[in-house]
């Protein structure tokens, strides 16, 4: 009788460990649920909304497309390692239950510029390679931010901005985001 109970417990523990291992592999390499924290992507995304992030492009360091909504590590001078990719899903799970546990360095933003692009900010608009961007997704009103000269996006980086331009900390302030700091693309 005791052996049967021990065996049953062992089988349950074994199944739980296998299920957790599979879930971690899926969340590290393929898909990860996450939650919006803040108002920087209004009107596209709102505080508290749930997202699904595709991680495949992050694993292969693929450059995202213009207009893609991505999850970034805002610590652009920090050297990311594989350990960061393994630990971040754990923080993400815990943040589902308590938003205070959410990491403050993981942001959701939109890709505005790619390697080699020349970006300028004036007249309430973003200019890419000399042409004003048509951005129907941004929050209404002119962008308050302007800057003398142009920003040239370095090789291996992208320039990301929030849709709520007057209330977003983004590449205008932290600089271009290295491709290894693009943690995934929002797909839902």
Short mmCIF file of N, CA and C in Angstrom, two decimals, residues 1-110:
data_model
loop_
_atom_site.label_atom_id
_atom_site.label_comp_id
_atom_site.label_asym_id
_atom_site.label_seq_id
_atom_site.Cartn_x
_atom_site.Cartn_y
_atom_site.Cartn_z
N UNK A 1 0.81 -1.19 0.00
CA UNK A 1 0.00 0.00 0.00
C UNK A 1 0.86 1.27 0.00
N UNK A 2 1.88 1.31 0.89
CA UNK A 2 2.78 2.46 0.97
C UNK A 2 3.55 2.64 -0.33
N UNK A 3 4.00 1.51 -0.92
CA UNK A 3 4.72 1.57 -2.19
C UNK A 3 3.83 2.14 -3.30
N UNK A 4 2.57 1.81 -3.30
CA UNK A 4 1.64 2.32 -4.32
C UNK A 4 1.46 3.83 -4.17
N UNK A 5 1.39 4.32 -2.95
CA UNK A 5 1.24 5.77 -2.71
C UNK A 5 2.50 6.50 -3.15
N UNK A 6 3.67 5.97 -2.78
CA UNK A 6 4.95 6.59 -3.17
C UNK A 6 5.08 6.61 -4.69
N UNK A 7 4.70 5.50 -5.31
CA UNK A 7 4.77 5.44 -6.77
C UNK A 7 3.83 6.47 -7.41
N UNK A 8 2.63 6.62 -6.88
CA UNK A 8 1.67 7.59 -7.40
C UNK A 8 2.22 9.02 -7.26
N UNK A 9 2.79 9.34 -6.11
CA UNK A 9 3.40 10.66 -5.90
C UNK A 9 4.54 10.89 -6.88
N UNK A 10 5.39 9.89 -7.04
CA UNK A 10 6.51 9.99 -7.98
C UNK A 10 6.00 10.26 -9.40
N UNK A 11 4.97 9.54 -9.84
CA UNK A 11 4.43 9.73 -11.19
C UNK A 11 3.86 11.14 -11.36
N UNK A 12 3.18 11.64 -10.33
CA UNK A 12 2.65 13.00 -10.41
C UNK A 12 3.78 14.02 -10.49
N UNK A 13 4.79 13.88 -9.65
CA UNK A 13 5.93 14.81 -9.67
C UNK A 13 6.67 14.75 -11.01
N UNK A 14 6.87 13.55 -11.50
CA UNK A 14 7.53 13.38 -12.79
C UNK A 14 6.76 14.09 -13.89
N UNK A 15 5.44 13.93 -13.93
CA UNK A 15 4.60 14.58 -14.94
C UNK A 15 4.64 16.09 -14.82
N UNK A 16 4.62 16.59 -13.60
CA UNK A 16 4.67 18.04 -13.38
C UNK A 16 6.01 18.61 -13.85
N UNK A 17 7.11 17.95 -13.52
CA UNK A 17 8.44 18.42 -13.94
C UNK A 17 8.55 18.42 -15.47
N UNK A 18 8.09 17.38 -16.12
CA UNK A 18 8.13 17.32 -17.58
C UNK A 18 7.28 18.43 -18.19
N UNK A 19 6.08 18.65 -17.65
CA UNK A 19 5.20 19.70 -18.17
C UNK A 19 5.83 21.08 -18.00
N UNK A 20 6.45 21.33 -16.85
CA UNK A 20 7.12 22.62 -16.64
C UNK A 20 8.30 22.80 -17.59
N UNK A 21 9.06 21.75 -17.81
CA UNK A 21 10.20 21.83 -18.74
C UNK A 21 9.73 22.16 -20.16
N UNK A 22 8.66 21.50 -20.59
CA UNK A 22 8.12 21.77 -21.93
C UNK A 22 7.61 23.20 -22.01
N UNK A 23 6.90 23.65 -20.97
CA UNK A 23 6.39 25.03 -20.96
C UNK A 23 7.53 26.04 -21.03
N UNK A 24 8.61 25.81 -20.29
CA UNK A 24 9.75 26.74 -20.32
C UNK A 24 10.39 26.79 -21.70
N UNK A 25 10.55 25.63 -22.33
CA UNK A 25 11.13 25.61 -23.69
C UNK A 25 10.25 26.40 -24.65
N UNK A 26 8.94 26.19 -24.57
CA UNK A 26 8.01 26.93 -25.44
C UNK A 26 8.13 28.43 -25.19
N UNK A 27 8.18 28.85 -23.92
CA UNK A 27 8.22 30.27 -23.61
C UNK A 27 9.58 30.91 -23.86
N UNK A 28 10.63 30.17 -23.81
CA UNK A 28 11.96 30.73 -24.09
C UNK A 28 12.18 30.84 -25.60
N UNK A 29 11.73 29.85 -26.38
CA UNK A 29 12.07 29.81 -27.79
C UNK A 29 10.93 30.11 -28.76
N UNK A 30 9.68 29.99 -28.35
CA UNK A 30 8.58 30.09 -29.32
C UNK A 30 7.57 31.19 -29.00
N UNK A 31 6.79 31.01 -27.97
CA UNK A 31 5.71 31.95 -27.63
C UNK A 31 5.75 32.28 -26.15
N UNK A 32 5.38 33.53 -25.85
CA UNK A 32 5.34 33.94 -24.45
C UNK A 32 4.17 34.88 -24.23
N UNK A 33 3.33 34.59 -23.25
CA UNK A 33 2.28 35.56 -22.91
C UNK A 33 2.90 36.68 -22.07
N UNK A 34 2.39 37.87 -22.21
CA UNK A 34 2.86 38.99 -21.40
C UNK A 34 1.72 39.99 -21.23
N UNK A 35 1.98 41.01 -20.47
CA UNK A 35 0.95 41.98 -20.14
C UNK A 35 1.50 43.39 -20.31
N UNK A 36 0.69 44.29 -20.85
CA UNK A 36 1.09 45.68 -21.04
C UNK A 36 1.08 46.38 -19.69
N UNK A 37 2.14 47.13 -19.42
CA UNK A 37 2.21 47.93 -18.20
C UNK A 37 2.55 49.35 -18.60
N UNK A 38 1.58 50.24 -18.54
CA UNK A 38 1.81 51.64 -18.88
C UNK A 38 0.96 52.10 -20.05
N UNK A 39 1.11 53.36 -20.39
CA UNK A 39 0.28 54.01 -21.41
C UNK A 39 1.06 54.43 -22.66
N UNK A 40 2.30 53.97 -22.81
CA UNK A 40 3.13 54.46 -23.92
C UNK A 40 2.68 53.99 -25.30
N UNK A 41 1.82 52.98 -25.38
CA UNK A 41 1.36 52.48 -26.68
C UNK A 41 -0.11 52.80 -26.96
N UNK A 42 -0.72 53.67 -26.14
CA UNK A 42 -2.09 54.10 -26.39
C UNK A 42 -2.11 54.86 -27.71
N UNK A 43 -3.03 54.68 -28.62
CA UNK A 43 -4.30 53.98 -28.51
C UNK A 43 -4.24 52.52 -28.97
N UNK A 44 -3.08 52.04 -29.41
CA UNK A 44 -2.99 50.67 -29.92
C UNK A 44 -3.12 49.64 -28.81
N UNK A 45 -2.37 49.83 -27.74
CA UNK A 45 -2.39 48.92 -26.60
C UNK A 45 -2.66 49.72 -25.33
N UNK A 46 -3.36 49.09 -24.39
CA UNK A 46 -3.72 49.78 -23.16
C UNK A 46 -3.17 49.03 -21.95
N UNK A 47 -2.96 49.77 -20.88
CA UNK A 47 -2.45 49.21 -19.63
C UNK A 47 -3.30 48.01 -19.20
N UNK A 48 -2.62 46.90 -18.89
CA UNK A 48 -3.30 45.70 -18.40
C UNK A 48 -3.69 44.71 -19.47
N UNK A 49 -3.60 45.08 -20.75
CA UNK A 49 -3.96 44.13 -21.82
C UNK A 49 -2.95 42.99 -21.87
N UNK A 50 -3.43 41.83 -22.28
CA UNK A 50 -2.56 40.66 -22.44
C UNK A 50 -2.14 40.53 -23.89
N UNK A 51 -0.89 40.11 -24.10
CA UNK A 51 -0.32 39.95 -25.43
C UNK A 51 0.30 38.56 -25.55
N UNK A 52 0.45 38.11 -26.79
CA UNK A 52 1.24 36.92 -27.07
C UNK A 52 2.42 37.36 -27.93
N UNK A 53 3.60 36.98 -27.51
CA UNK A 53 4.84 37.41 -28.16
C UNK A 53 5.51 36.20 -28.82
N UNK A 54 5.86 36.36 -30.09
CA UNK A 54 6.58 35.33 -30.84
C UNK A 54 8.07 35.55 -30.63
N UNK A 55 8.81 34.53 -30.23
CA UNK A 55 10.22 34.66 -29.86
C UNK A 55 11.21 34.15 -30.91
N UNK A 56 10.70 33.52 -31.96
CA UNK A 56 11.58 32.89 -32.94
C UNK A 56 12.57 33.89 -33.54
N UNK A 57 12.08 35.08 -33.89
CA UNK A 57 12.97 36.09 -34.49
C UNK A 57 14.06 36.53 -33.51
N UNK A 58 13.75 36.55 -32.23
CA UNK A 58 14.75 36.91 -31.22
C UNK A 58 15.88 35.88 -31.19
N UNK A 59 15.51 34.61 -31.25
CA UNK A 59 16.50 33.54 -31.18
C UNK A 59 17.49 33.65 -32.35
N UNK A 60 16.97 34.00 -33.54
CA UNK A 60 17.82 34.08 -34.73
C UNK A 60 18.29 35.48 -35.06
N UNK A 61 17.99 36.45 -34.17
CA UNK A 61 18.43 37.85 -34.32
C UNK A 61 17.96 38.46 -35.64
N UNK A 62 16.75 38.08 -36.07
CA UNK A 62 16.18 38.66 -37.29
C UNK A 62 15.74 40.09 -37.04
N UNK A 63 15.99 40.94 -38.02
CA UNK A 63 15.58 42.34 -37.91
C UNK A 63 14.07 42.45 -38.13
N UNK A 64 13.35 43.10 -37.21
CA UNK A 64 11.89 43.24 -37.40
C UNK A 64 11.59 44.21 -38.54
N UNK A 65 10.33 44.22 -38.98
CA UNK A 65 9.89 45.11 -40.06
C UNK A 65 9.41 46.43 -39.49
N UNK A 66 9.35 47.44 -40.37
CA UNK A 66 8.77 48.71 -39.97
C UNK A 66 7.35 48.48 -39.47
N UNK A 67 7.00 49.13 -38.39
CA UNK A 67 5.65 49.04 -37.87
C UNK A 67 5.39 47.86 -36.95
N UNK A 68 6.32 46.90 -36.88
CA UNK A 68 6.14 45.77 -35.96
C UNK A 68 6.11 46.28 -34.52
N UNK A 69 5.23 45.71 -33.73
CA UNK A 69 5.22 45.99 -32.29
C UNK A 69 6.07 44.92 -31.64
N UNK A 70 7.08 45.36 -30.91
CA UNK A 70 8.07 44.44 -30.34
C UNK A 70 8.21 44.66 -28.84
N UNK A 71 8.74 43.65 -28.20
CA UNK A 71 9.10 43.72 -26.79
C UNK A 71 10.61 43.91 -26.75
N UNK A 72 11.08 44.93 -26.02
CA UNK A 72 12.51 45.23 -25.98
C UNK A 72 13.03 45.21 -24.55
N UNK A 73 14.32 44.93 -24.43
CA UNK A 73 15.04 45.14 -23.18
C UNK A 73 15.62 46.55 -23.30
N UNK A 74 15.13 47.47 -22.47
CA UNK A 74 15.51 48.88 -22.59
C UNK A 74 16.93 49.18 -22.12
N UNK A 75 17.60 48.20 -21.53
CA UNK A 75 18.98 48.41 -21.06
C UNK A 75 19.92 48.21 -22.25
N UNK A 76 19.94 49.18 -23.16
CA UNK A 76 20.63 49.00 -24.44
C UNK A 76 22.14 48.85 -24.30
N UNK A 77 22.72 49.27 -23.19
CA UNK A 77 24.17 49.11 -22.99
C UNK A 77 24.51 47.84 -22.22
N UNK A 78 23.50 47.09 -21.82
CA UNK A 78 23.67 45.84 -21.07
C UNK A 78 23.95 44.70 -22.03
N UNK A 79 24.96 43.88 -21.73
CA UNK A 79 25.27 42.71 -22.56
C UNK A 79 24.36 41.56 -22.15
N UNK A 80 23.38 41.25 -22.98
CA UNK A 80 22.44 40.16 -22.71
C UNK A 80 23.11 38.80 -22.92
N UNK A 81 22.70 37.82 -22.11
CA UNK A 81 23.20 36.46 -22.26
C UNK A 81 22.01 35.50 -22.36
N UNK A 82 22.27 34.24 -22.60
CA UNK A 82 21.21 33.24 -22.67
C UNK A 82 20.49 33.13 -21.34
N UNK A 83 21.18 33.44 -20.24
CA UNK A 83 20.56 33.36 -18.92
C UNK A 83 19.40 34.36 -18.79
N UNK A 84 19.56 35.54 -19.39
CA UNK A 84 18.48 36.53 -19.39
C UNK A 84 17.23 35.96 -20.07
N UNK A 85 17.42 35.26 -21.18
CA UNK A 85 16.29 34.66 -21.90
C UNK A 85 15.61 33.57 -21.08
N UNK A 86 16.38 32.88 -20.25
CA UNK A 86 15.81 31.81 -19.45
C UNK A 86 15.07 32.34 -18.22
N UNK A 87 15.55 33.43 -17.64
CA UNK A 87 14.98 33.96 -16.40
C UNK A 87 13.75 34.85 -16.66
N UNK A 88 13.74 35.60 -17.76
CA UNK A 88 12.65 36.54 -18.01
C UNK A 88 11.26 35.90 -18.05
N UNK A 89 11.08 34.71 -18.63
CA UNK A 89 9.73 34.11 -18.57
C UNK A 89 9.25 33.85 -17.15
N UNK A 90 10.17 33.54 -16.23
CA UNK A 90 9.78 33.33 -14.84
C UNK A 90 9.22 34.62 -14.25
N UNK A 91 9.92 35.73 -14.48
CA UNK A 91 9.42 37.04 -14.01
C UNK A 91 8.05 37.33 -14.63
N UNK A 92 7.91 36.97 -15.89
CA UNK A 92 6.65 37.22 -16.60
C UNK A 92 5.50 36.44 -15.96
N UNK A 93 5.73 35.18 -15.62
CA UNK A 93 4.69 34.38 -14.97
C UNK A 93 4.29 35.00 -13.64
N UNK A 94 5.28 35.38 -12.86
CA UNK A 94 4.99 35.96 -11.55
C UNK A 94 4.24 37.28 -11.67
N UNK A 95 4.53 38.05 -12.72
CA UNK A 95 3.86 39.33 -12.92
C UNK A 95 2.38 39.16 -13.27
N UNK A 96 1.99 38.00 -13.78
CA UNK A 96 0.57 37.74 -14.03
C UNK A 96 -0.22 37.80 -12.73
N UNK A 97 0.41 37.38 -11.63
CA UNK A 97 -0.27 37.32 -10.34
C UNK A 97 -0.08 38.59 -9.52
N UNK A 98 1.07 39.26 -9.70
CA UNK A 98 1.34 40.48 -8.96
C UNK A 98 2.13 41.42 -9.86
N UNK A 99 1.48 42.49 -10.32
CA UNK A 99 2.12 43.40 -11.29
C UNK A 99 3.36 44.08 -10.72
N UNK A 100 3.52 44.13 -9.40
CA UNK A 100 4.72 44.73 -8.80
C UNK A 100 5.97 43.91 -9.10
N UNK A 101 5.78 42.65 -9.47
CA UNK A 101 6.92 41.78 -9.76
C UNK A 101 7.40 41.91 -11.21
N UNK A 102 6.69 42.68 -12.01
CA UNK A 102 7.06 42.85 -13.41
C UNK A 102 8.37 43.63 -13.52
N UNK A 103 9.25 43.18 -14.39
CA UNK A 103 10.51 43.88 -14.58
C UNK A 103 10.24 45.22 -15.25
N UNK A 104 11.00 46.23 -14.89
CA UNK A 104 10.79 47.59 -15.41
C UNK A 104 11.61 47.86 -16.68
N UNK A 105 12.48 46.94 -17.05
CA UNK A 105 13.33 47.17 -18.21
C UNK A 105 12.78 46.54 -19.49
N UNK A 106 11.67 45.82 -19.41
CA UNK A 106 11.07 45.20 -20.60
C UNK A 106 9.90 46.07 -21.05
N UNK A 107 10.02 46.64 -22.26
CA UNK A 107 9.04 47.60 -22.77
C UNK A 107 8.43 47.08 -24.06
N UNK A 108 7.24 47.57 -24.38
CA UNK A 108 6.60 47.29 -25.67
C UNK A 108 6.62 48.58 -26.48
N UNK A 109 7.14 48.50 -27.72
CA UNK A 109 7.30 49.67 -28.59
C UNK A 109 7.08 49.26 -30.04
N UNK A 110 7.05 50.24 -30.93
CA UNK A 110 6.88 50.01 -32.36
C UNK A 110 8.18 50.34 -33.09
#
